[in-house]
Tab-separated table of C-alpha atoms and ligand atoms in Angstrom:
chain	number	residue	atom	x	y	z
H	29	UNK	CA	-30.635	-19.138	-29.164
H	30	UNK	CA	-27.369	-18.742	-27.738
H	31	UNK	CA	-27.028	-17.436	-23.978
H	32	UNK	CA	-23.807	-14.741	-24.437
H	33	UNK	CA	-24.070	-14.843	-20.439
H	34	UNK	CA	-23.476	-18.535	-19.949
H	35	UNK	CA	-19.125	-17.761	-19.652
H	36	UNK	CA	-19.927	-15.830	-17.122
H	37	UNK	CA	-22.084	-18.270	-14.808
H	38	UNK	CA	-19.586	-20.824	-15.816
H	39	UNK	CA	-16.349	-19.117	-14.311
H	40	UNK	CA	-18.844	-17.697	-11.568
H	41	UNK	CA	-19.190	-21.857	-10.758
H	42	UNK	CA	-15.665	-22.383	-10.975
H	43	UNK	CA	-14.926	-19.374	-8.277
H	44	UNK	CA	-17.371	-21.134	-5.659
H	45	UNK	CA	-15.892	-24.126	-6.330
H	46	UNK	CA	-12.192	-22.706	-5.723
H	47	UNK	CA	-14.307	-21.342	-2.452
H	48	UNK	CA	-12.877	-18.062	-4.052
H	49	UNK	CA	-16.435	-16.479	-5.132
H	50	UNK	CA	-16.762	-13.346	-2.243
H	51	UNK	CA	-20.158	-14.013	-0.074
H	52	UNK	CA	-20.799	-10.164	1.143
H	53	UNK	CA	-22.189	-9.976	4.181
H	54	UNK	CA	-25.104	-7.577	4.470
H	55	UNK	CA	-25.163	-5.238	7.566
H	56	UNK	CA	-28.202	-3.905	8.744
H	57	UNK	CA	-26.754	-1.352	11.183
H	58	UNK	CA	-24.028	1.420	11.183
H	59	UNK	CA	-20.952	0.733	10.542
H	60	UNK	CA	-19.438	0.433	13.827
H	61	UNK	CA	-17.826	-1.263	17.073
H	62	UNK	CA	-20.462	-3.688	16.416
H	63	UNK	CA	-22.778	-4.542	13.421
H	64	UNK	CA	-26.017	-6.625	13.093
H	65	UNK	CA	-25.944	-9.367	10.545
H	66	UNK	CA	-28.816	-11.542	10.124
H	67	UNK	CA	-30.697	-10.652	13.380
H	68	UNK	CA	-27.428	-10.591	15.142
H	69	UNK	CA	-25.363	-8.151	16.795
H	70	UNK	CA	-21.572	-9.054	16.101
H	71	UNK	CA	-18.113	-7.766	16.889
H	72	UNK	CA	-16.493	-6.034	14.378
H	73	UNK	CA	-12.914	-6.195	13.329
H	74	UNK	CA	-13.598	-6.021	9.380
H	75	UNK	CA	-14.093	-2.438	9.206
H	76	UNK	CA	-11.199	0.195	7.970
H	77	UNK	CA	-13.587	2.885	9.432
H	78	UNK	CA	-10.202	3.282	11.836
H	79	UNK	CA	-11.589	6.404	14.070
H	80	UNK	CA	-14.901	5.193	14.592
H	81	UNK	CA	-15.965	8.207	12.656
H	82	UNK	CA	-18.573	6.375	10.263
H	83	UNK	CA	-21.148	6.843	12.963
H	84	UNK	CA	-20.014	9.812	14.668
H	85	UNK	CA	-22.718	11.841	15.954
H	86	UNK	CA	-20.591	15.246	15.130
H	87	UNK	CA	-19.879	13.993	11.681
H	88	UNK	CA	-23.380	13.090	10.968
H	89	UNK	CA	-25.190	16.709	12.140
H	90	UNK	CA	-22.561	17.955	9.893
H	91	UNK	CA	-24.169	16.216	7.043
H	92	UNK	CA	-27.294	16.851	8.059
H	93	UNK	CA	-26.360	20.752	8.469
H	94	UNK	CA	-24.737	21.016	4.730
H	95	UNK	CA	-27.714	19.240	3.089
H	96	UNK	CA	-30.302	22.238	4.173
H	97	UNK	CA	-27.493	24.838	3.321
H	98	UNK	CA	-26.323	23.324	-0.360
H	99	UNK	CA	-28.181	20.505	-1.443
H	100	UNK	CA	-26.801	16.680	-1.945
H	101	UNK	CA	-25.686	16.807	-5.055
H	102	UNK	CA	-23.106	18.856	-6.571
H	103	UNK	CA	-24.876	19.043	-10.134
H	104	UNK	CA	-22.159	17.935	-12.661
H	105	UNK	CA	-18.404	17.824	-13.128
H	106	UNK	CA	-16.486	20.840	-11.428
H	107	UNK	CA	-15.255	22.285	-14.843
H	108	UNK	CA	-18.910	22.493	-16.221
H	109	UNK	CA	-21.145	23.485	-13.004
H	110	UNK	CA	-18.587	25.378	-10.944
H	111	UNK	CA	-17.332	24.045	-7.616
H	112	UNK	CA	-19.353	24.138	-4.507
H	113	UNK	CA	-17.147	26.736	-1.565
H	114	UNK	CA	-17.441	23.336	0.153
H	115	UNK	CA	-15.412	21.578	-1.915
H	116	UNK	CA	-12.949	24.396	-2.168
H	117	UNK	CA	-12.474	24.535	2.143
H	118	UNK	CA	-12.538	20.895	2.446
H	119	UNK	CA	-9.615	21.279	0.353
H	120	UNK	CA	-7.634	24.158	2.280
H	121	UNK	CA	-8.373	22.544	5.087
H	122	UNK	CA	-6.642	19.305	4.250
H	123	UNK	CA	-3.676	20.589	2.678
H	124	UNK	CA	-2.888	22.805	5.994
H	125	UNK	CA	-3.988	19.606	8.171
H	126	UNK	CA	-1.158	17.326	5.943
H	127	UNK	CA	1.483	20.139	6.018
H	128	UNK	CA	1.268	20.145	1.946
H	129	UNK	CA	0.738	23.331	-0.475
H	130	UNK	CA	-2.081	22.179	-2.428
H	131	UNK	CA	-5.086	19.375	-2.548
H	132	UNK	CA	-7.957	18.451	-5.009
H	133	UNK	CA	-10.297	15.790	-3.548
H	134	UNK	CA	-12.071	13.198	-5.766
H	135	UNK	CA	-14.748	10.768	-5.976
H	136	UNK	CA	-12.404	7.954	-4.221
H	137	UNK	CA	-8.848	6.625	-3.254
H	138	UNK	CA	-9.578	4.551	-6.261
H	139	UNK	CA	-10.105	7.468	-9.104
H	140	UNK	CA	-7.508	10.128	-7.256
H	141	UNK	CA	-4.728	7.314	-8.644
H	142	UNK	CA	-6.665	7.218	-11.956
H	143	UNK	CA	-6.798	10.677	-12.097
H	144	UNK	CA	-3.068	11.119	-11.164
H	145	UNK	CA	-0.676	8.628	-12.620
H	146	UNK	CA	-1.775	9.212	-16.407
H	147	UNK	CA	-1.744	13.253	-15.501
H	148	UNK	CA	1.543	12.907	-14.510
H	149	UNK	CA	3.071	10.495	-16.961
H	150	UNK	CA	2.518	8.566	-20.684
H	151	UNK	CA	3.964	7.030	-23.072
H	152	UNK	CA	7.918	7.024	-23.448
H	153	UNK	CA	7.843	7.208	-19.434
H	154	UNK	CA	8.790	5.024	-16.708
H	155	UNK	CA	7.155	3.827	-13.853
H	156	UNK	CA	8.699	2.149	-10.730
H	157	UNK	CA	6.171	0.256	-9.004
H	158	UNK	CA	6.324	-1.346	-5.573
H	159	UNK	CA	5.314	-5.693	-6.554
H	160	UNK	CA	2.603	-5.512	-3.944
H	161	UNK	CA	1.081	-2.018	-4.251
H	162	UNK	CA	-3.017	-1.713	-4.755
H	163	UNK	CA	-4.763	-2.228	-7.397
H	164	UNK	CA	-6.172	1.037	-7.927
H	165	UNK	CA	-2.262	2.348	-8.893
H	166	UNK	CA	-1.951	-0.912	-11.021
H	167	UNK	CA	-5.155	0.242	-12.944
H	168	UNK	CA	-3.618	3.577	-12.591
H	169	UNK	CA	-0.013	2.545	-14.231
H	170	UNK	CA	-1.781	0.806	-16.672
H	171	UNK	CA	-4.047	3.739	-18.233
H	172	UNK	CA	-1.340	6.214	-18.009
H	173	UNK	CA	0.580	3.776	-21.312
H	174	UNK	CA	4.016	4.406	-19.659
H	175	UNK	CA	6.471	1.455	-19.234
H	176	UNK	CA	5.730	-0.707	-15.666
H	177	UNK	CA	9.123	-1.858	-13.870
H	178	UNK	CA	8.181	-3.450	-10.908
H	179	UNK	CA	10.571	-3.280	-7.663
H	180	UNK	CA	10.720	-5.887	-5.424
H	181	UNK	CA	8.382	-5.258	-2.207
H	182	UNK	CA	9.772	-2.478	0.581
H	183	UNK	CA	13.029	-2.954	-1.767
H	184	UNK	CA	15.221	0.010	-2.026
H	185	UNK	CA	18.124	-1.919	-3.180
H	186	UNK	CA	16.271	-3.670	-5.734
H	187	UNK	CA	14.618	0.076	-6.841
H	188	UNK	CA	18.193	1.546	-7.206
H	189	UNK	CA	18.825	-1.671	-9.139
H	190	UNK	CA	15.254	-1.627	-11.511
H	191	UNK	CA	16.287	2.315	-12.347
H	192	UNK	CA	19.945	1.487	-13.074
H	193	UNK	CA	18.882	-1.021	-15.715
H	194	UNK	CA	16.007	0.981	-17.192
H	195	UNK	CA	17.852	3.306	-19.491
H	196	UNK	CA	15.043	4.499	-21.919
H	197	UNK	CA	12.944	6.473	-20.724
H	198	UNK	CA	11.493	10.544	-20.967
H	199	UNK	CA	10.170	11.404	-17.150
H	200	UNK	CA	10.378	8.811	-14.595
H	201	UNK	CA	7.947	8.357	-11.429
H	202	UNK	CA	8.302	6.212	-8.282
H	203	UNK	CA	4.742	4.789	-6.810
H	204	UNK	CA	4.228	3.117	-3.613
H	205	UNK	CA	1.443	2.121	-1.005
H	206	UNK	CA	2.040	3.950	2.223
H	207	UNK	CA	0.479	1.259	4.805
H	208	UNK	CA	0.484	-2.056	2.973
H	209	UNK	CA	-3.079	-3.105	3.877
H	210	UNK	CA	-2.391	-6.892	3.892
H	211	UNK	CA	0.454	-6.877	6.326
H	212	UNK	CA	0.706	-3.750	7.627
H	213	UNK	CA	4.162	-2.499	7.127
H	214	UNK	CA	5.170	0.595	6.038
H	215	UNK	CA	6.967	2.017	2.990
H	216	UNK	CA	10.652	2.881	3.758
H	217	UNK	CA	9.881	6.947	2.549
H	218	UNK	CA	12.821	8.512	3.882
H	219	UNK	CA	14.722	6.170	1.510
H	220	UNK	CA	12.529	6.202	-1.817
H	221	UNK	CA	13.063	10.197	-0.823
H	222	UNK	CA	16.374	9.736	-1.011
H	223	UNK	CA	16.487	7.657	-4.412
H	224	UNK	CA	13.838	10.100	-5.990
H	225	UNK	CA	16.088	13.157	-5.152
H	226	UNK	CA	19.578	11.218	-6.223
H	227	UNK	CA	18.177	10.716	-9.756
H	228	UNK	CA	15.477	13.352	-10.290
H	229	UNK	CA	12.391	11.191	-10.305
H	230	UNK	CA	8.853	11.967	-9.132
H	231	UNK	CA	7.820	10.256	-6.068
H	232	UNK	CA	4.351	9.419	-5.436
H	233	UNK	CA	2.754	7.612	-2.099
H	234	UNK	CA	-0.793	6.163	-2.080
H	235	UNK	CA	-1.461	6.414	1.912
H	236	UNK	CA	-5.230	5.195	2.131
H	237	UNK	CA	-4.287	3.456	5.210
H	238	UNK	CA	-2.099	6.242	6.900
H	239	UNK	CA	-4.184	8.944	6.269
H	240	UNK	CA	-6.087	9.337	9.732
H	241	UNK	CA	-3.579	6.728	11.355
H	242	UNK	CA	0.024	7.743	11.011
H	243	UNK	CA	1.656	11.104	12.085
H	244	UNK	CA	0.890	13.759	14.346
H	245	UNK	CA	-3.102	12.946	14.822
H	246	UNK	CA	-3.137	11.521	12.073
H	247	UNK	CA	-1.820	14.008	9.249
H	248	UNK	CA	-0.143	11.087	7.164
H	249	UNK	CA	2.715	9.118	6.418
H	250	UNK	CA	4.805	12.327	5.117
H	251	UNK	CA	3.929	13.742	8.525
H	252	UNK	CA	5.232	10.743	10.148
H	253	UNK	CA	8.687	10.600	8.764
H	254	UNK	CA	8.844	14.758	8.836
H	255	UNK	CA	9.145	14.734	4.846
H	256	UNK	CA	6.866	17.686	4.372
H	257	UNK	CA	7.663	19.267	0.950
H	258	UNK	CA	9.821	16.012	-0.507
H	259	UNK	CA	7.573	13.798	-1.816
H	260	UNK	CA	5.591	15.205	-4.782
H	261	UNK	CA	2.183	13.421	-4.468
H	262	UNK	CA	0.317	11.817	-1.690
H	263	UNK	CA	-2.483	10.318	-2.819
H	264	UNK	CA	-5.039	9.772	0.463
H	265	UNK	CA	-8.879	8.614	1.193
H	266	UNK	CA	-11.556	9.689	3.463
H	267	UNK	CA	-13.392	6.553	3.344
H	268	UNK	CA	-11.363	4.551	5.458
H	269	UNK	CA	-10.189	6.282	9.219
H	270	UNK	CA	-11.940	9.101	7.789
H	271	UNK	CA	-15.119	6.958	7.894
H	272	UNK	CA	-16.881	8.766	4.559
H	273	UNK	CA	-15.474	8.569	1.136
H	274	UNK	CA	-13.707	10.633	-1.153
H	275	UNK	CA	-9.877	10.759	-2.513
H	276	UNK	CA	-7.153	12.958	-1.729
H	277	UNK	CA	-4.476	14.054	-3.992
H	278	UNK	CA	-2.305	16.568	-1.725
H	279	UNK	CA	1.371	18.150	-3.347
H	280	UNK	CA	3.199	20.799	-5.220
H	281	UNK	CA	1.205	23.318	-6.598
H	282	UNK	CA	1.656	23.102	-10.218
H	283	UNK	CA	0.735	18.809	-9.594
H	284	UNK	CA	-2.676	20.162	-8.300
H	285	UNK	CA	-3.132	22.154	-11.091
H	286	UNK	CA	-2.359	19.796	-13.422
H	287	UNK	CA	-4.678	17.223	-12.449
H	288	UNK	CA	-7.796	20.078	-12.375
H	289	UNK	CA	-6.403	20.139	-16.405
H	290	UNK	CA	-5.901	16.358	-17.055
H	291	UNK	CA	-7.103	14.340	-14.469
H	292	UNK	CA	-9.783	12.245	-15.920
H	293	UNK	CA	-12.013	11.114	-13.019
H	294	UNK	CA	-11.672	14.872	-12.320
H	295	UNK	CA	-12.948	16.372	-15.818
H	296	UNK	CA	-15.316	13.623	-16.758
H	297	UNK	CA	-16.987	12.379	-13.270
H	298	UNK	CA	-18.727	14.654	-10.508
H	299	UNK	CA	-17.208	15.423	-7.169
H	300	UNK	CA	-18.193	14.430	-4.110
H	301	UNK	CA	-21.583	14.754	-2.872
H	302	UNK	CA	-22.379	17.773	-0.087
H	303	UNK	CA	-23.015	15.473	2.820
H	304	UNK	CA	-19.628	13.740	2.429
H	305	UNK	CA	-17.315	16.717	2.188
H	306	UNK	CA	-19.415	18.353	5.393
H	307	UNK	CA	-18.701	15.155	7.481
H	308	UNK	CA	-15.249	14.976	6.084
H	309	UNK	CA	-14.790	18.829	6.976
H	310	UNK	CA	-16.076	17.392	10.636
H	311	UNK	CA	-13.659	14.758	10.772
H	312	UNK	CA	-10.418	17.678	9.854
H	313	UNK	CA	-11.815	19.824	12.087
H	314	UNK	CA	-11.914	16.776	15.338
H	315	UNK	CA	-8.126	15.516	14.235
H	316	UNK	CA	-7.116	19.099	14.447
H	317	UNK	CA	-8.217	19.391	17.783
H	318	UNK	CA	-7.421	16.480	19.480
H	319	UNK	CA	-5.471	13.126	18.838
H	320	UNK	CA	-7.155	10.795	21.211
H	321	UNK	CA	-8.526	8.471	18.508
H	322	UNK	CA	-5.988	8.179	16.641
H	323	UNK	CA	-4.120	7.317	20.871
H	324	UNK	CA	-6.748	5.128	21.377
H	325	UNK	CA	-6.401	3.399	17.644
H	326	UNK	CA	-3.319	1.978	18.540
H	327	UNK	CA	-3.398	1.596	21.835
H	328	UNK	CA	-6.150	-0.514	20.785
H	329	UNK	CA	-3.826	-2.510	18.091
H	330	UNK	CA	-1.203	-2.603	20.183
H	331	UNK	CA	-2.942	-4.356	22.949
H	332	UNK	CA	-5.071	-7.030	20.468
H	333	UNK	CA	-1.927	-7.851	18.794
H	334	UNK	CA	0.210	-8.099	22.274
H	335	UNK	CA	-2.578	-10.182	23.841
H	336	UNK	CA	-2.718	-12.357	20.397
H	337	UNK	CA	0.410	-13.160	20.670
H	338	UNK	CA	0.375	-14.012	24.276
H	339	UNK	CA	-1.933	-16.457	23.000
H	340	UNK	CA	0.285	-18.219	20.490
H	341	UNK	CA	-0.773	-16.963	17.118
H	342	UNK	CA	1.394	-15.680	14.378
H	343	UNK	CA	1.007	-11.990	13.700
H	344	UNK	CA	3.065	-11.543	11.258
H	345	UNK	CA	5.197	-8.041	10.932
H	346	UNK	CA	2.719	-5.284	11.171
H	347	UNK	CA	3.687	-1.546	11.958
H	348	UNK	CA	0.322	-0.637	12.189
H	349	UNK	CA	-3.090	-1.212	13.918
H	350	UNK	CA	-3.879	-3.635	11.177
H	351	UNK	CA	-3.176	-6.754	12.688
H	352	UNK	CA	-2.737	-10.231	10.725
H	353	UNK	CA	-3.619	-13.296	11.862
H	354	UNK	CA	-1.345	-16.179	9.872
H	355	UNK	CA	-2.948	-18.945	9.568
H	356	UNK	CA	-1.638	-20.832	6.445
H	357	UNK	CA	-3.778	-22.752	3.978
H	358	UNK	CA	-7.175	-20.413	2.762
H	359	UNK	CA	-9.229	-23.329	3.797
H	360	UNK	CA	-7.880	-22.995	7.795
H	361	UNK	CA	-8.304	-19.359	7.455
H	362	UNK	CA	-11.814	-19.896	6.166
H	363	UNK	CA	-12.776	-22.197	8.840
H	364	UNK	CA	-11.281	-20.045	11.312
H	365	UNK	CA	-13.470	-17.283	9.973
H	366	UNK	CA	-16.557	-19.091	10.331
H	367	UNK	CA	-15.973	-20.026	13.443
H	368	UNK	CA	-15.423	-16.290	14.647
H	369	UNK	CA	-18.632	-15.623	13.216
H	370	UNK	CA	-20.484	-18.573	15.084
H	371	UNK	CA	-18.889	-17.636	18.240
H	372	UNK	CA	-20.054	-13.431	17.503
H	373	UNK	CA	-17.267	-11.722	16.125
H	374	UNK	CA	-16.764	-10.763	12.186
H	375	UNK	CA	-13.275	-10.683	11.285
H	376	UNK	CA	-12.412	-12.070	7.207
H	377	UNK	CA	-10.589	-14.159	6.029
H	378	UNK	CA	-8.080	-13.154	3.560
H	379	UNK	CA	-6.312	-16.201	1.003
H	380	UNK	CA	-4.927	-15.838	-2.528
H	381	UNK	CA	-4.663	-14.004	-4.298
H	382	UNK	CA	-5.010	-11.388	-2.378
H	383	UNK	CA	-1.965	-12.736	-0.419
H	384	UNK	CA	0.491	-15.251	-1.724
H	385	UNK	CA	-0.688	-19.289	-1.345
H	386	UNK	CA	0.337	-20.528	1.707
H	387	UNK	CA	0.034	-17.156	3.452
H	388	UNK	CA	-3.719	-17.252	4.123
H	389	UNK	CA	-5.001	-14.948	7.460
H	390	UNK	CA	-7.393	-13.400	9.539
H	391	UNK	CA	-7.063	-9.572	8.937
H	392	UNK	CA	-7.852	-7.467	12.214
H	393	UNK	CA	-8.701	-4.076	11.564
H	394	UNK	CA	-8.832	-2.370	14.952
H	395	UNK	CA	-10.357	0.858	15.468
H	396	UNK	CA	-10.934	3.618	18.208
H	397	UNK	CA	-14.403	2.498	18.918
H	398	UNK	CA	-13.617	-0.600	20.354
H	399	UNK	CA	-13.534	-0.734	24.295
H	400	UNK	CA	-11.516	-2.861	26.223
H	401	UNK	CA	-14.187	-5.228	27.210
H	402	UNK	CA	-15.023	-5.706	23.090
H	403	UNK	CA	-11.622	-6.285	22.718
H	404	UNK	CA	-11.424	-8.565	25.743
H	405	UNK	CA	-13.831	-10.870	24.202
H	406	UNK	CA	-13.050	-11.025	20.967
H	407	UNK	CA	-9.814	-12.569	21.737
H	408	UNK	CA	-11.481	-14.939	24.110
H	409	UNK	CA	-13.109	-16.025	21.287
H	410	UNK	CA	-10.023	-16.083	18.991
H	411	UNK	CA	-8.429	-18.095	21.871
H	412	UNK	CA	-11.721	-20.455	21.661
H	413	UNK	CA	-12.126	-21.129	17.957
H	414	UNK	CA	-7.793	-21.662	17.615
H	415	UNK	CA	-7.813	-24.325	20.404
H	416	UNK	CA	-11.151	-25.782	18.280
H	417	UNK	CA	-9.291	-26.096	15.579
H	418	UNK	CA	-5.935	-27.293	16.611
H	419	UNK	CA	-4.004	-24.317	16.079
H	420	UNK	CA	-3.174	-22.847	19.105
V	7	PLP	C1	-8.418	1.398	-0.075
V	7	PLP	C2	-7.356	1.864	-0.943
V	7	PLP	C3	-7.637	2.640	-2.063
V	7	PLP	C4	-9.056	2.936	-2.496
V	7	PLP	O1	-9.635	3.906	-1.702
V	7	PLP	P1	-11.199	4.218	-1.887
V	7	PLP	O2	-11.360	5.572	-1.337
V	7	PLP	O3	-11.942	3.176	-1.147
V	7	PLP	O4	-11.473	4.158	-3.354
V	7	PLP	C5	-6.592	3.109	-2.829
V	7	PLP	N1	-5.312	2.829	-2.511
V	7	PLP	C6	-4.994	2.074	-1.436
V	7	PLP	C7	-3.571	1.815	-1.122
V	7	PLP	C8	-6.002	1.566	-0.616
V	7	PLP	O5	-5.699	0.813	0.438
């Protein structure tokens, strides 16, 4: 009998031997300044949960509240089963909260690009793609059947130079990560605006990692450069400083329309579940009244990458509260991480291909819900484990 499994274990081998195959860690608490891994309590700098709002108290009695009033489920697919009024005011409330005329919300970051790219383009089209943006728009690119030209990263030389030499085309769109989540920079918007406008193309910028973090209390990347009304689609996620899930897709009108029309993961996959868009409704409602997270989120990166450096690592370029830690080979960075985890703190490791070979690193992820004395030690211990090993 043959096993039509055994590829499968074989290239599963090969990953562990690479020391490439991902060991998840399994948390047996909330998600939050600290989590409990096997019987211990750790710090945690893995998290995206930005705000600290993935155990908020506030956003959880919302969740609780919604569930007597509607249910958890929301039945089926919008277009079949109707829409919950949920749904609909999560929606007005986001797209007054970003500044933008309309917004659907979807399952994910993940399906609100799969639901947008191929809505918006096809076949005989063009898409200019930032070299290091997310997989979710490469899968994204990829379904829609339109032509790929890749731009080289935070480029907009080398964009004006990719669209000069691509001379067949029908409609033409621009897509870029907001926050790159690897490094931490930020897309140069006011200048892909400024392209997009000069030659007529859509524009279209996934900020999972701005939404919550950037702007006025958080209202975005578009927010933060004041480019309300210029960029067509912002794609956005609730599951990271949000601390829920669910994807955004926030722009003109007749976009938002569209997608209701075409979008696949919105036609053929059901919307988010009653719990979620109550919390995430919660977590609008908090940003619109006060920015202290978001203060105390980078206050909080600030001061961990300031002190980090202070202590001789590499931090690479970040904009952002994401902080790397450049370390070099994976194997360092692996080592490194195990150590951290020895010493009580859980912080990953990050090595191709994620990131290029050779540019293997610890990746910080700071959040509001970190005091100062969790901060305070963890970098103790960073200072511990990189005199250990040699490196600082
Ligand atoms: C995390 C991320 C996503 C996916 O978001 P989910 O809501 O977790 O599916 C999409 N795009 C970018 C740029 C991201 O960083």
């Amino acid at each position: 009998m043959t096993d039509n499994t055994q590829y499968l274990e074989n290239q599963i081998d090969e990953l562990k031997e690479q020391g490439l195959f991902n060991n998840i860690r399994v948390i047996d608490s909330p998600m939050d300044a600290h989590v409990v891994i096997d019987g211990r309590k750790l710090i945690n700098l893995c998290a995206n949960n930005y705000l600290g709002l993935a155990n908020h108290p506030r956003l959880k009695e919302a969740a609780k509240k919604a569930i007597d009033e509607y249910g958890i489920g929301p039945g089926a697919v919008r277009t079949i089963a109707g829409t919950l009024s949920l749904h609909e005011k999560l929606e007005e409330r986001l797209a007054q909260f970003k500044g933008a005329e309309s917004v659907v919300t979807l399952q994910s970051g993940f399906t609100a690009n799969l639901a947008t790219v191929p809505a918006v383009v096809g076949r005989g089209d063009v898409i200019f793609s930032d070299e290091l943006n997310h997989a979710s728009i490469i899968d994204a690119c990829r379904l829609s059947r339109a032509q790929v030209v890749r731009y080289n990263h935070n480029d907009p030389a080398d964009l004006r130079r990719a669209i000069a030499e691509t001379t067949e085309y029908n409609r033409r769109l621009i897509v870029t990560d907001g926050v790159f989540s690897m490094d931490g920079d930020i897309a140069p918007l006011p200048a892909l605006v400024e392209i997009a406008q000069e030659h007529g193309i859509l524009l279209m910028v996934d900020d999972a990692h701005g939404e919550g973090v950037l702007g006025r209390g958080g209202r975005g990347i578009v927010d933060h450069f004041d480019l309300h009304g210029q960029v067509d689609i912002e794609i956005g996620t609730m599951s990271k400083a949000f601390g829920v899930v669910g994807g955004i897709v926030a722009g003109k009108q007749p976009i938002i329309d569209w997608i209701k029309q075409r979008g696949r993961p919105f036609l053929f996959s059901s919307a988010m579940t009653v719990p979620d868009v109550a919390a995430c409704l919660e977590a609008v409602d908090m940003l619109e009244n006060s920015d202290e997270l978001v203060q105390k989120l980078w206050s909080n990166g600030k001061f961990f990458q300031t002190e980090l450096q202070k202590l001789g690592f590499d931090t690479g370029d970040s904009a952002t509260p994401i902080v790397p830690v450049m370390l070099g080979e994976a194997e360092v960075a692996q080592a490194f991480s195990k150590e951290l985890f020895k010493e009580g703190v859980f912080a990953m490791a990050i090595g191709f291909p994620t990131v290029p070979k050779g540019k293997a690193r610890i990746r910080v992820m700071n959040s509001a819900v970190h005091s100062t004395n969790d901060l305070e030690e963890a970098l103790s211990i960073f200072e511990t484990v990189g005199k250990r090993l040699n490196l600082i």
